[in-house]
Short mmCIF file of C-alpha atoms in Angstrom, two decimals:
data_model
loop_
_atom_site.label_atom_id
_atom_site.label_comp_id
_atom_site.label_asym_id
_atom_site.label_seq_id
_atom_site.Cartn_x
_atom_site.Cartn_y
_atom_site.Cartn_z
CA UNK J 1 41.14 13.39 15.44
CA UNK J 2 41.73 9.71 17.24
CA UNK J 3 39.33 10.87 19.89
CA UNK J 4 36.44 12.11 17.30
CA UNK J 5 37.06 8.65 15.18
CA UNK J 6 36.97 6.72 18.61
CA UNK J 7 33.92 8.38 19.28
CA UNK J 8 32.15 7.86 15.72
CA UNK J 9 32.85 4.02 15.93
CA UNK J 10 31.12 4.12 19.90
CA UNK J 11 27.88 5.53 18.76
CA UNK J 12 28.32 4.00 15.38
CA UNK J 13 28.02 0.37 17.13
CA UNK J 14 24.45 1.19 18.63
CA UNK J 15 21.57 -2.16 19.54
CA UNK J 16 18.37 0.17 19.36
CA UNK J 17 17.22 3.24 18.17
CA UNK J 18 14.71 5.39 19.81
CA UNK J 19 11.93 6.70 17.32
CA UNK J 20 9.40 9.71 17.38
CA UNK J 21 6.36 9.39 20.24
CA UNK J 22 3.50 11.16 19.33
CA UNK J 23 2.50 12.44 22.83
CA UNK J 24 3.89 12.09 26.42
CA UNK J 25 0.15 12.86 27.83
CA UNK J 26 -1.39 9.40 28.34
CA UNK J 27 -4.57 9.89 27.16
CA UNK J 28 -3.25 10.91 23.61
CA UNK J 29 -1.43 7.68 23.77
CA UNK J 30 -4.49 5.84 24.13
CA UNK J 31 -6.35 8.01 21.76
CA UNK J 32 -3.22 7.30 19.01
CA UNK J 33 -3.26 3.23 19.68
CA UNK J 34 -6.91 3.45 18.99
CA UNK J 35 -6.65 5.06 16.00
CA UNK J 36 -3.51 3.12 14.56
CA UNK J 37 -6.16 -0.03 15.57
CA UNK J 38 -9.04 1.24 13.83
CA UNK J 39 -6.88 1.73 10.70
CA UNK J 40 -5.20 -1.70 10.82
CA UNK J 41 -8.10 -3.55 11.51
CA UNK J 42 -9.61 -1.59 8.53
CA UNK J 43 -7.12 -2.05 6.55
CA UNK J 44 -6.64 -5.75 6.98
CA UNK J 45 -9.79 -6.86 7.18
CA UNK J 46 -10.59 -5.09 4.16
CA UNK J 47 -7.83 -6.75 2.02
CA UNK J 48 -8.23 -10.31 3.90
CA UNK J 49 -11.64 -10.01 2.36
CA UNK J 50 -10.76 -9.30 -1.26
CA UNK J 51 -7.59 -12.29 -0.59
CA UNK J 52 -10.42 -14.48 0.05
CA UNK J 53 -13.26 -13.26 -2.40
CA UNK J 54 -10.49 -14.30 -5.25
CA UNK J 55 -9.15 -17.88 -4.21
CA UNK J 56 -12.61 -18.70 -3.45
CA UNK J 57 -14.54 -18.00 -6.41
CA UNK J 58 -13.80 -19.74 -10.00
CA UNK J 59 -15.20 -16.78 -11.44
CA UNK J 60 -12.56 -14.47 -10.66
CA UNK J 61 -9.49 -16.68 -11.57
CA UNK J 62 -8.91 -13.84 -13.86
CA UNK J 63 -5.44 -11.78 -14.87
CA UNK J 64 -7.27 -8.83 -13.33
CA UNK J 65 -8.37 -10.39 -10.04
CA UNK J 66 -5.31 -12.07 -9.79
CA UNK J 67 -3.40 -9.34 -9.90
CA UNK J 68 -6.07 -7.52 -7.58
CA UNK J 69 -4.73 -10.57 -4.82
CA UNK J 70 -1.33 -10.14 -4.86
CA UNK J 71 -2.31 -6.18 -4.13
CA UNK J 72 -4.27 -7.21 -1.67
CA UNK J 73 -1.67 -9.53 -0.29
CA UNK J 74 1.08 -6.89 -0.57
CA UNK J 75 -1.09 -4.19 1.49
CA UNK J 76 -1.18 -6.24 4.43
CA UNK J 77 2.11 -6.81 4.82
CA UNK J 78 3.37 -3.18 4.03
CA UNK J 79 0.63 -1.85 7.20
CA UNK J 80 2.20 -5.18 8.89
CA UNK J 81 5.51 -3.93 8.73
CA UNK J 82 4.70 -0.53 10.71
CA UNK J 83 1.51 -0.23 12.78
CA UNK J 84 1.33 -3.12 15.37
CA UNK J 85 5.07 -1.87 16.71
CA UNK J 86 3.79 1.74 16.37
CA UNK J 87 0.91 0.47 18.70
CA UNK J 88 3.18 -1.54 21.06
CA UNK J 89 5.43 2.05 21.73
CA UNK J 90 2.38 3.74 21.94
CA UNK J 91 0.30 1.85 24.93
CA UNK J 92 3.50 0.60 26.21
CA UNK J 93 4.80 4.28 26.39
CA UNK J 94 7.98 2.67 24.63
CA UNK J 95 10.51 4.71 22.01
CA UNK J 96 12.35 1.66 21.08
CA UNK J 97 13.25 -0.67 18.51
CA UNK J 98 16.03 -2.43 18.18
CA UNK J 99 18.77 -2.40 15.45
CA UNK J 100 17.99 -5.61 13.47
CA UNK J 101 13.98 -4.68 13.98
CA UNK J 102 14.77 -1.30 12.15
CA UNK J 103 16.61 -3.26 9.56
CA UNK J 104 13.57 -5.41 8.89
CA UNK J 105 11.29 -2.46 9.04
CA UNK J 106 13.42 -1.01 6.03
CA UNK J 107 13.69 -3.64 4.20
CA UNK J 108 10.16 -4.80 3.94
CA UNK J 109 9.26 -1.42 3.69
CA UNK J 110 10.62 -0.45 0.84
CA UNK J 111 10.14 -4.27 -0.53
CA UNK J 112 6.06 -4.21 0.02
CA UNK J 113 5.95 -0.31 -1.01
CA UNK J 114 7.73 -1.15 -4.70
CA UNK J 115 5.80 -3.86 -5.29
CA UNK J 116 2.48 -2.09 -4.47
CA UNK J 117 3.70 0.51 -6.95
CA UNK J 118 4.70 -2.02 -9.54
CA UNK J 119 1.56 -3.90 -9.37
CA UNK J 120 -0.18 -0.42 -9.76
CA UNK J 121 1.50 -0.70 -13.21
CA UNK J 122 1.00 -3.66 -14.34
CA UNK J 123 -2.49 -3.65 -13.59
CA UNK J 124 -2.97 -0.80 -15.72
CA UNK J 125 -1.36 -2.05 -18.29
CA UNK J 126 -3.51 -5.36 -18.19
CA UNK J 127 -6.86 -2.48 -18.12
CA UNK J 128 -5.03 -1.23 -21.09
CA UNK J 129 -5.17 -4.52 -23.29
CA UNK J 130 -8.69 -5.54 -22.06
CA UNK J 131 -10.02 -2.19 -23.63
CA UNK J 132 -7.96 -1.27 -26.33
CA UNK J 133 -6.74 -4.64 -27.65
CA UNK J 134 -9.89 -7.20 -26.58
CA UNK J 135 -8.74 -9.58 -29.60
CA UNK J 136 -4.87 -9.84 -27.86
CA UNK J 137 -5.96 -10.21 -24.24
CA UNK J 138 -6.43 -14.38 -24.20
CA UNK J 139 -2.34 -13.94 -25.86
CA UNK J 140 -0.80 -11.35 -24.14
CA UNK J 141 -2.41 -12.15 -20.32
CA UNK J 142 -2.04 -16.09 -20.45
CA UNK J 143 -1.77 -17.28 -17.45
CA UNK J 144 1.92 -18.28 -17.47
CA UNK J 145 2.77 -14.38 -18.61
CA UNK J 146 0.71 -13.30 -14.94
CA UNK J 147 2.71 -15.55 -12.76
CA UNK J 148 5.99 -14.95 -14.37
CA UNK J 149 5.20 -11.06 -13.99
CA UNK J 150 4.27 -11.76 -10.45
CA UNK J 151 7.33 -13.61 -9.87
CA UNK J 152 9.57 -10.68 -11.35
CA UNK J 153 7.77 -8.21 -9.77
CA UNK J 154 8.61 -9.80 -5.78
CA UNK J 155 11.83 -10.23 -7.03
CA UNK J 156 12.70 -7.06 -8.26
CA UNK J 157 11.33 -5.87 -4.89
CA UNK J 158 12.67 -7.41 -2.74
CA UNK J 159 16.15 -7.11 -4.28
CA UNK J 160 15.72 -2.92 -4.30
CA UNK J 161 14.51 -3.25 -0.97
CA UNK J 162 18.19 -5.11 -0.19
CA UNK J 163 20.07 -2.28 -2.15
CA UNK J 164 17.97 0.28 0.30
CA UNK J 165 18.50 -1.46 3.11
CA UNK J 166 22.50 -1.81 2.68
CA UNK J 167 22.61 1.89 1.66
CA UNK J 168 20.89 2.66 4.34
CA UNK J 169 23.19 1.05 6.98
CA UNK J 170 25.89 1.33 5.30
CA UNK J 171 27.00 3.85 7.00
CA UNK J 172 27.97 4.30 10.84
CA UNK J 173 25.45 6.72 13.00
CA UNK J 174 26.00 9.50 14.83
CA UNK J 175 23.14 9.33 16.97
CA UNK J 176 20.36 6.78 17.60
CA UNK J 177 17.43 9.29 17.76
CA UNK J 178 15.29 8.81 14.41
CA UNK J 179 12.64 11.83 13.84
CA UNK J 180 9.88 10.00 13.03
CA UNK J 181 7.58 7.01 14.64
CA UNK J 182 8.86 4.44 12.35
CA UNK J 183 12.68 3.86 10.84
CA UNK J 184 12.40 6.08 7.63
CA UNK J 185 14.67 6.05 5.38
CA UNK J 186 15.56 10.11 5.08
CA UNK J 187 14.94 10.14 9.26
CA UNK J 188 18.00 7.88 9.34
CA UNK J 189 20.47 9.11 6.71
CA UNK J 190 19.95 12.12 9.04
CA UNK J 191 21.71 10.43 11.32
CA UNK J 192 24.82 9.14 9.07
CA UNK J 193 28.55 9.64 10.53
CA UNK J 194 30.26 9.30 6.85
CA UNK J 195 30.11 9.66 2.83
CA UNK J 196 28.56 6.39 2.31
CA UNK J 197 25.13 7.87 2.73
CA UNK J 198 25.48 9.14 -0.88
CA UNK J 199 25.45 5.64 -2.01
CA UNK J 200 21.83 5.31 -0.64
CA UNK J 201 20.83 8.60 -1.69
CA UNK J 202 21.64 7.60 -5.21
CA UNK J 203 19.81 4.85 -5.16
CA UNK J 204 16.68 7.08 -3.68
CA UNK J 205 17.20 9.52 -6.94
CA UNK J 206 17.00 6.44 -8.85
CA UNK J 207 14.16 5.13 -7.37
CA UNK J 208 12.14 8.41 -7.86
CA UNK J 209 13.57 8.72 -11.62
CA UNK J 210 12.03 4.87 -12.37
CA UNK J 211 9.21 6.20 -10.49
CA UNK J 212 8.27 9.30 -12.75
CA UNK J 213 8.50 6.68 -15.55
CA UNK J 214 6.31 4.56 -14.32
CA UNK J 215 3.80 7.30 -13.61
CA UNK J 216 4.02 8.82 -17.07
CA UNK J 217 3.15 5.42 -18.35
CA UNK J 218 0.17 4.57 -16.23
CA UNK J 219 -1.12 8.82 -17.51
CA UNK J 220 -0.37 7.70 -21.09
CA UNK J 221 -2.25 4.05 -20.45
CA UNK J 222 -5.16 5.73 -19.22
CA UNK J 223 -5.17 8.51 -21.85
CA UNK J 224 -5.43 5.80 -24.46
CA UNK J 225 -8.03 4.07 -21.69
CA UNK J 226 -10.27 6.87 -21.70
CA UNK J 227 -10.23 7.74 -25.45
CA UNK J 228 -11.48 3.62 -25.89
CA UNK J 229 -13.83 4.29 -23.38
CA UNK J 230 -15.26 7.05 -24.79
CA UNK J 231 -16.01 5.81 -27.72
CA UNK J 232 -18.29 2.96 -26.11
CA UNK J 233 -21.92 3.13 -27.23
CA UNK J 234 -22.67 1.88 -23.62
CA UNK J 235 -22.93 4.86 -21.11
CA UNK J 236 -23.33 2.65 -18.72
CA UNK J 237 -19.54 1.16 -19.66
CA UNK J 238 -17.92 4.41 -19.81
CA UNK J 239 -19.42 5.37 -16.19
CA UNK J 240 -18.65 1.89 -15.03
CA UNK J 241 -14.60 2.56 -16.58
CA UNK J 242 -14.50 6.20 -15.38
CA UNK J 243 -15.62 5.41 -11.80
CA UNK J 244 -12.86 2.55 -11.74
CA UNK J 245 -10.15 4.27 -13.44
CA UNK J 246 -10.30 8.40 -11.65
CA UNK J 247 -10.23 7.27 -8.05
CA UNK J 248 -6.75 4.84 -9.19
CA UNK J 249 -5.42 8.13 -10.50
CA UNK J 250 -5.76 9.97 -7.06
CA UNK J 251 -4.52 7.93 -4.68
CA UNK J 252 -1.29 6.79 -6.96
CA UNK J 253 -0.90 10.27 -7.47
CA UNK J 254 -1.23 11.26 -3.90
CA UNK J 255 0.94 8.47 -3.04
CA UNK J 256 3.07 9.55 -5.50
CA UNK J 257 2.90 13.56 -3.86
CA UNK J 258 3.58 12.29 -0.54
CA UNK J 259 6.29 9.88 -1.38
CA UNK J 260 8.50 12.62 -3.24
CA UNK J 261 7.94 15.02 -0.50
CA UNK J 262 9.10 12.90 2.11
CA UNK J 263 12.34 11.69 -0.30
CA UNK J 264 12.80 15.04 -1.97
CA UNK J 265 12.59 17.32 1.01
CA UNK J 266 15.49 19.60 2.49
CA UNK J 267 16.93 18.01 5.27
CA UNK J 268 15.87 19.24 8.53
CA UNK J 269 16.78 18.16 12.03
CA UNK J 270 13.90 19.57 13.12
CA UNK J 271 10.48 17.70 14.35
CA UNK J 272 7.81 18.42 11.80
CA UNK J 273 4.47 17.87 11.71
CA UNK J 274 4.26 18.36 8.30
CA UNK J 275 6.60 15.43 7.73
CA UNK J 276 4.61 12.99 10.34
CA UNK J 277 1.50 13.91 8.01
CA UNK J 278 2.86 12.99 4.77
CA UNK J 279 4.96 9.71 5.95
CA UNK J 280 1.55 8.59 7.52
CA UNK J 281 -0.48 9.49 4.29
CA UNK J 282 1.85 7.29 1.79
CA UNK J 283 2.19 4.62 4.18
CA UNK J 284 -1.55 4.56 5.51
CA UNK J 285 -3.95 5.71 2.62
CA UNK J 286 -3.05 3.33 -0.26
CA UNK J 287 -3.49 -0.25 1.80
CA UNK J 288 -6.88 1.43 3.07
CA UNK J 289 -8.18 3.17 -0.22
CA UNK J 290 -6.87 0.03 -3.18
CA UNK J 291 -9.66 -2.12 -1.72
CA UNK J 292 -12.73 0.32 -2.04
CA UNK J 293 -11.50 1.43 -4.90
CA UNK J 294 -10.55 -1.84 -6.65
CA UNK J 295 -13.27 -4.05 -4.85
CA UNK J 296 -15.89 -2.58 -3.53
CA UNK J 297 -16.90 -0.47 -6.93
CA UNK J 298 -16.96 -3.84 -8.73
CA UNK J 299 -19.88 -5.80 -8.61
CA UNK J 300 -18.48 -9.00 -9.58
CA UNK J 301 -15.93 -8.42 -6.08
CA UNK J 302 -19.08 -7.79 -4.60
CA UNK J 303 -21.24 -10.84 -5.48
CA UNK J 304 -18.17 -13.17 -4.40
CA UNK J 305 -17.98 -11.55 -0.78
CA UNK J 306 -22.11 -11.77 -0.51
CA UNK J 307 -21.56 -15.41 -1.15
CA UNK J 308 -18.33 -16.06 0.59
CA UNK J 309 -20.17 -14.49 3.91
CA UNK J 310 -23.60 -15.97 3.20
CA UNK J 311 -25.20 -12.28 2.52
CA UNK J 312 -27.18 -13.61 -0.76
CA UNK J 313 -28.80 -16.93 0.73
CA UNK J 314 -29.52 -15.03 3.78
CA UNK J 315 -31.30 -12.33 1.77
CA UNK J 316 -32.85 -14.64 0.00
CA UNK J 317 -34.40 -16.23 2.76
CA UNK J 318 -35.74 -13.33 4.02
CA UNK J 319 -37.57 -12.61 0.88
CA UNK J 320 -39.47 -16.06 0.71
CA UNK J 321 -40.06 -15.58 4.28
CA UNK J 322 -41.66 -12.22 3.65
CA UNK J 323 -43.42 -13.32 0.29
CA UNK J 324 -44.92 -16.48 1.74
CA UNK J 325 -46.83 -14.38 4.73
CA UNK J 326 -47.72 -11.75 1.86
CA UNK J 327 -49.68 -14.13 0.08
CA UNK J 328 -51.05 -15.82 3.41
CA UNK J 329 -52.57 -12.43 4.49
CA UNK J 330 -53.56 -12.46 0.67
CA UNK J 331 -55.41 -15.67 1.16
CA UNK J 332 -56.57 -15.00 4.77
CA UNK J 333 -58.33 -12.30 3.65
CA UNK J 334 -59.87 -13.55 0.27
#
């Protein structure tokens, strides 16, 4: 018994863990940094792009677009968090991290992840007032109500992303070998030596419980969303609403699908590549799907980036240009 306890608090005290590699052949290393490069890049450019469109156009000092920002802002960091060490491992041919860099990869994690769901909420809850309560939307989404629900809502995440975080290492380790490329949550209570996992897994049930909530009342938003909508005289509005509001509905419920799974899940000690898929889905698809979706269906997002990059006086040029030698031929000729 002294000799197992002695041995739980030697492994227990461990500086790095060693996470998942995708490949030991060196050209599928290369071919996984590129990817994981393409994707950031992507993913950050895309959302830079929308950061900027907002702060630098009056027009879209709006609740909505405000919100949109702070999406934006909160998709960087959560693809921050994960892909350029997941790159470094890869062309490096590198497994580790070390303790306190798995501790920050948890904690903003979960942080960046809750408040991307959160603002997911609230931002359908703001689509719900500026449809079905037009009259109410100069009250209810003043501009001192948005910051102070911006301000709650990084708050509330990052606390939760504490609780997660000391549940998580709460407990001592039995080993330092985490099945999967990036320190996951379930991949490391895997690992746990004691009882005080249970804490953490508690607070995971309780996560997913606030979660279903939250889901049933962005369905019962949009239910009351669509019925508005429907009754538009417009069709142009309701195909401008539905476009906007279907694609939001598949990727928070595949985020939603994926997250579960990977939570939910019977515990395996076994290397799946079923659960590499779905922790890169809910971790990948949202930061690179909420700007086409959010942004690049909305022609007023649109019209700020043409003008941010110079697109529309550029155009423009061209067009005199081209009209000015059209009526010169015209001229030439008469």
């Amino acid at each position: 018994m002294f000799l197992k306890e002695q041995n739980m608090n030697n492994e227990s005290s461990v500086s790095d863990f060693l996470l998942l590699e995708f490949s030991d052949i060196w050209d599928w290393q290369i071919m996984c940094f590129i990817g994981f490069l393409v994707f950031y890049l992507a993913a950050v450019v895309g959302n830079l792009l929308i950061i900027s469109a907002v702060a630098s156009d009056h027009h879209l000092h709006t609740p909505m677009y405000f919100f949109l920002m702070n999406l934006a802002m909160q998709d960087v960091g959560q693809v921050s968090v994960i892909i350029p060490k997941a790159m470094t491992n890869t062309l490096m041919n590198c497994r580790h991290i070390s303790y306190s860099g798995c501790v920050a990869q948890v904690l903003f994690f979960v942080s960046f992840t809750v408040s991307d769901f959160s603002l997911l909420t609230v931002m359908a809850y703001d689509r719900y007032v500026a449809i079905c309560s037009p009259l109410l939307y100069q009250n209810v989404m003043n501009k001192q109500a948005c910051i102070q629900t911006i301000t709650i809502v990084w708050i509330f995440s990052f606390f939760y992303g504490v609780l997660h975080t000391g549940g998580t290492f709460a407990s001592p380790f039995c080993s330092n070998v985490v099945n999967q490329f990036f320190c996951e949550i379930p991949a490391l209570l895997k690992l746990a030596c004691s009882d005080l996992y249970l804490f953490e897994i508690g607070l995971v049930f309780f996560g997913c419980f606030v979660g279903i909530g939250c889901s049933i009342f962005i369905v019962v938003t949009y239910v009351h969303i669509f019925s508005a909508v429907l009754r538009m005289p417009s069709a142009q509005g309701r195909q401008k609403a539905f476009s906007t509001c279907v694609p939001h509905l598949m990727v928070l419920f595949l985020f939603l699908f994926s997250g579960f799974f990977a939570y939910l899940k019977p515990t395996s000690n076994s290397n799946s590549p079923l659960n590499l898929a779905f922790a890169m889905i809910y971790f990948m698809v949202p930061p690179l799907m909420n700007p086409v979706i959010y942004s690049m269906r909305n022609r007023d997002i649109k019209d700020a980036l043409s003008k941010m990059l110079g697109l529309q006086s550029s155009s423009s040029c061209v067009f005199s240009i081209l009209f000015m030698q059209k009526c010169k031929h015209k001229h030439n000729q008469s």
